[in-house]
PDB file of C-alpha atoms in Angstrom:
ATOM      1  CA  MET A 893      47.061 -47.232  16.662  1.00 47.00           C
ATOM      2  CA  THR A 894      45.682 -45.954  13.360  1.00 58.00           C
ATOM      3  CA  PHE A 895      41.983 -45.652  12.698  1.00 60.00           C
ATOM      4  CA  LEU A 896      42.226 -44.730   9.046  1.00 55.00           C
ATOM      5  CA  SER A 897      45.057 -45.213   6.705  1.00 58.00           C
ATOM      6  CA  ILE A 898      45.742 -42.636   4.010  1.00 64.00           C
ATOM      7  CA  SER A 899      46.031 -45.422   1.488  1.00 67.00           C
ATOM      8  CA  ASP A 900      42.445 -46.482   2.217  1.00 71.00           C
ATOM      9  CA  PRO A 901      40.441 -45.978  -1.029  1.00 75.00           C
ATOM     10  CA  GLN A 902      37.264 -44.992   0.848  1.00 80.00           C
ATOM     11  CA  VAL A 903      39.014 -41.975   2.350  1.00 79.00           C
ATOM     12  CA  TRP A 904      40.038 -40.717  -1.086  1.00 81.00           C
ATOM     13  CA  LEU A 905      36.534 -41.385  -2.419  1.00 87.00           C
ATOM     14  CA  LEU A 906      34.941 -39.468   0.450  1.00 88.00           C
ATOM     15  CA  ALA A 907      37.357 -36.545   0.080  1.00 88.00           C
ATOM     16  CA  GLY A 908      36.804 -36.386  -3.665  1.00 90.00           C
ATOM     17  CA  MET A 909      33.038 -36.509  -3.323  1.00 94.00           C
ATOM     18  CA  SER A 910      32.971 -33.789  -0.667  1.00 95.00           C
ATOM     19  CA  VAL A 911      35.171 -31.460  -2.716  1.00 95.00           C
ATOM     20  CA  SER A 912      33.108 -32.084  -5.865  1.00 96.00           C
ATOM     21  CA  VAL A 913      29.832 -31.407  -4.007  1.00 97.00           C
ATOM     22  CA  VAL A 914      31.159 -28.125  -2.606  1.00 97.00           C
ATOM     23  CA  PHE A 915      32.407 -26.928  -5.992  1.00 97.00           C
ATOM     24  CA  SER A 916      29.226 -27.981  -7.778  1.00 97.00           C
ATOM     25  CA  ILE A 917      27.128 -25.989  -5.281  1.00 97.00           C
ATOM     26  CA  LEU A 918      29.422 -22.986  -5.751  1.00 97.00           C
ATOM     27  CA  LEU A 919      29.095 -23.272  -9.530  1.00 97.00           C
ATOM     28  CA  PHE A 920      25.318 -23.476  -9.213  1.00 97.00           C
ATOM     29  CA  LEU A 921      25.247 -20.339  -7.035  1.00 96.00           C
ATOM     30  CA  VAL A 922      27.456 -18.453  -9.493  1.00 96.00           C
ATOM     31  CA  LEU A 923      25.088 -19.356 -12.336  1.00 96.00           C
ATOM     32  CA  ILE A 924      22.018 -18.271 -10.357  1.00 96.00           C
ATOM     33  CA  LEU A 925      23.653 -14.955  -9.414  1.00 94.00           C
ATOM     34  CA  GLY A 926      24.615 -14.414 -13.046  1.00 94.00           C
ATOM     35  CA  ILE A 927      20.992 -14.883 -14.092  1.00 94.00           C
ATOM     36  CA  PHE A 928      19.828 -12.428 -11.409  1.00 93.00           C
ATOM     37  CA  THR A 929      22.404  -9.895 -12.581  1.00 91.00           C
ATOM     38  CA  ALA A 930      21.255 -10.176 -16.186  1.00 90.00           C
ATOM     39  CA  VAL A 931      17.621  -9.703 -15.185  1.00 89.00           C
ATOM     40  CA  ALA A 932      18.503  -6.718 -12.984  1.00 88.00           C
ATOM     41  CA  LYS A 933      20.417  -5.046 -15.831  1.00 86.00           C
ATOM     42  CA  LYS A 934      17.459  -5.470 -18.179  1.00 85.00           C
ATOM     43  CA  THR A 935      15.013  -3.993 -15.682  1.00 83.00           C
ATOM     44  CA  THR A 936      17.257  -1.022 -14.921  1.00 82.00           C
ATOM     45  CA  GLU A 937      17.623  -0.328 -18.636  1.00 80.00           C
ATOM     46  CA  LYS A 938      13.845  -0.396 -19.011  1.00 78.00           C
ATOM     47  CA  ALA A 939      13.449   1.872 -15.979  1.00 75.00           C
ATOM     48  CA  LYS A 940      15.909   4.362 -17.461  1.00 76.00           C
ATOM     49  CA  VAL A 941      13.951   4.438 -20.713  1.00 72.00           C
ATOM     50  CA  VAL A 942      10.667   4.976 -18.877  1.00 69.00           C
ATOM     51  CA  LYS A 943      12.205   7.640 -16.647  1.00 69.00           C
ATOM     52  CA  SER A 944      13.638   9.511 -19.611  1.00 66.00           C
ATOM     53  CA  THR A 945      10.251   9.504 -21.359  1.00 64.00           C
ATOM     54  CA  PHE A 946       8.586  10.960 -18.281  1.00 62.00           C
ATOM     55  CA  ALA A 947      11.345  13.534 -17.864  1.00 57.00           C
ATOM     56  CA  ASP A 948      10.957  14.639 -21.479  1.00 55.00           C
ATOM     57  CA  ARG A 949       7.271  15.234 -21.100  1.00 58.00           C
ATOM     58  CA  GLU A 950       6.262  18.825 -20.712  1.00 54.00           C
ATOM     59  CA  GLN A 951       2.992  17.689 -19.186  1.00 54.00           C
ATOM     60  CA  ALA A 952       4.629  17.062 -15.824  1.00 54.00           C
ATOM     61  CA  LYS A 953       2.739  19.132 -13.312  1.00 53.00           C
ATOM     62  CA  THR A 954       4.513  21.529 -11.044  1.00 63.00           C
ATOM     63  CA  PHE A 955       3.046  23.269  -8.049  1.00 60.00           C
ATOM     64  CA  GLU A 956       2.237  26.372 -10.061  1.00 64.00           C
ATOM     65  CA  LYS A 957       0.436  24.376 -12.736  1.00 72.00           C
ATOM     66  CA  ALA A 958      -1.484  22.189 -10.274  1.00 73.00           C
ATOM     67  CA  SER A 959      -5.211  22.700 -10.018  1.00 80.00           C
ATOM     68  CA  GLU A 960      -6.953  23.630  -6.794  1.00 85.00           C
ATOM     69  CA  GLN A 961      -8.309  20.084  -6.431  1.00 88.00           C
ATOM     70  CA  ASP A 962      -4.769  18.658  -6.623  1.00 83.00           C
ATOM     71  CA  LYS A 963      -3.529  21.067  -3.990  1.00 82.00           C
ATOM     72  CA  ALA A 964      -6.484  20.232  -1.735  1.00 88.00           C
ATOM     73  CA  ALA A 965      -5.882  16.489  -2.157  1.00 89.00           C
ATOM     74  CA  VAL A 966      -2.217  16.827  -1.216  1.00 87.00           C
ATOM     75  CA  ALA A 967      -3.054  19.027   1.769  1.00 89.00           C
ATOM     76  CA  MET A 968      -5.680  16.545   2.978  1.00 91.00           C
ATOM     77  CA  ALA A 969      -3.296  13.619   2.580  1.00 90.00           C
ATOM     78  CA  LEU A 970      -0.619  15.411   4.579  1.00 89.00           C
ATOM     79  CA  TYR A 971      -3.139  16.376   7.262  1.00 88.00           C
ATOM     80  CA  LEU A 972      -4.397  12.786   7.618  1.00 86.00           C
ATOM     81  CA  TYR A 973      -0.843  11.446   7.691  1.00 85.00           C
ATOM     82  CA  PHE A 974       0.281  13.765  10.464  1.00 82.00           C
ATOM     83  CA  GLU A 975      -2.982  13.283  12.376  1.00 79.00           C
ATOM     84  CA  GLU A 976      -2.468   9.502  12.267  1.00 74.00           C
ATOM     85  CA  LYS A 977       1.134   9.959  13.360  1.00 67.00           C
ATOM     86  CA  ASN A 978       0.109  12.022  16.407  1.00 63.00           C
ATOM     87  CA  ASN A 979      -2.720   9.680  17.442  1.00 62.00           C
ATOM     88  CA  ARG A 980      -0.486   6.794  18.415  1.00 62.00           C
ATOM     89  CA  GLU A 981      -1.125   5.633  21.937  1.00 60.00           C
ATOM     90  CA  ASN A 982       1.750   5.270  24.315  1.00 59.00           C
ATOM     91  CA  ARG A 983       0.630   1.695  25.059  1.00 63.00           C
ATOM     92  CA  VAL A 984       0.438   2.091  28.828  1.00 64.00           C
ATOM     93  CA  LEU A 985      -1.703  -0.508  30.523  1.00 67.00           C
ATOM     94  CA  THR A 986      -3.527   0.761  33.595  1.00 70.00           C
ATOM     95  CA  ILE A 987      -4.658  -1.909  36.036  1.00 74.00           C
ATOM     96  CA  VAL A 988      -7.292  -0.888  38.540  1.00 72.00           C
ATOM     97  CA  PRO A 989      -7.726  -3.271  41.491  1.00 70.00           C
ATOM     98  CA  TYR A 990     -11.186  -4.779  41.742  1.00 67.00           C
ATOM     99  CA  GLN A 991     -12.533  -5.621  45.194  1.00 68.00           C
ATOM    100  CA  SER A 992     -14.365  -8.923  45.346  1.00 68.00           C
ATOM    101  CA  ALA A 993     -15.203 -11.525  47.952  1.00 69.00           C
ATOM    102  CA  TRP A 994     -12.946 -14.017  46.218  1.00 69.00           C
ATOM    103  CA  GLY A 995      -9.955 -11.716  46.535  1.00 63.00           C
ATOM    104  CA  ALA A 996     -10.767 -11.076  50.219  1.00 64.00           C
ATOM    105  CA  GLN A 997     -10.675 -14.818  50.918  1.00 67.00           C
ATOM    106  CA  LEU A 998      -7.310 -15.245  49.179  1.00 68.00           C
ATOM    107  CA  ASN A 999      -5.744 -12.165  50.739  1.00 63.00           C
ATOM    108  CA  PRO A1000      -7.084 -11.377  54.228  1.00 61.00           C
ATOM    109  CA  ARG A1001      -5.445  -7.934  54.231  1.00 62.00           C
ATOM    110  CA  LEU A1002      -8.046  -6.758  51.707  1.00 53.00           C
TER     111      LEU A1002
END
């Protein structure tokens, strides 16, 4: 008992279409990844140029050259950050039983 014969033209058509769809999707993905790679290379080149211009500047502030206002701003930011970090609650829910007449009717032990 044979359900499909290999000589059936619909089987070859279906196999050919499925293989062509798979390879066309793979080709499309390769093209998209190639475009992403080209864009990423351009942005990294631009970032390197920008980074080198900032590195060459002698106006980059160091701690010794920083003004008192800059030092105070950094100290305040660090203080607020660590204060926020320590203020996290432990998220413990405390349930206190409430005595009511309704609860006494439902549970006679109360």
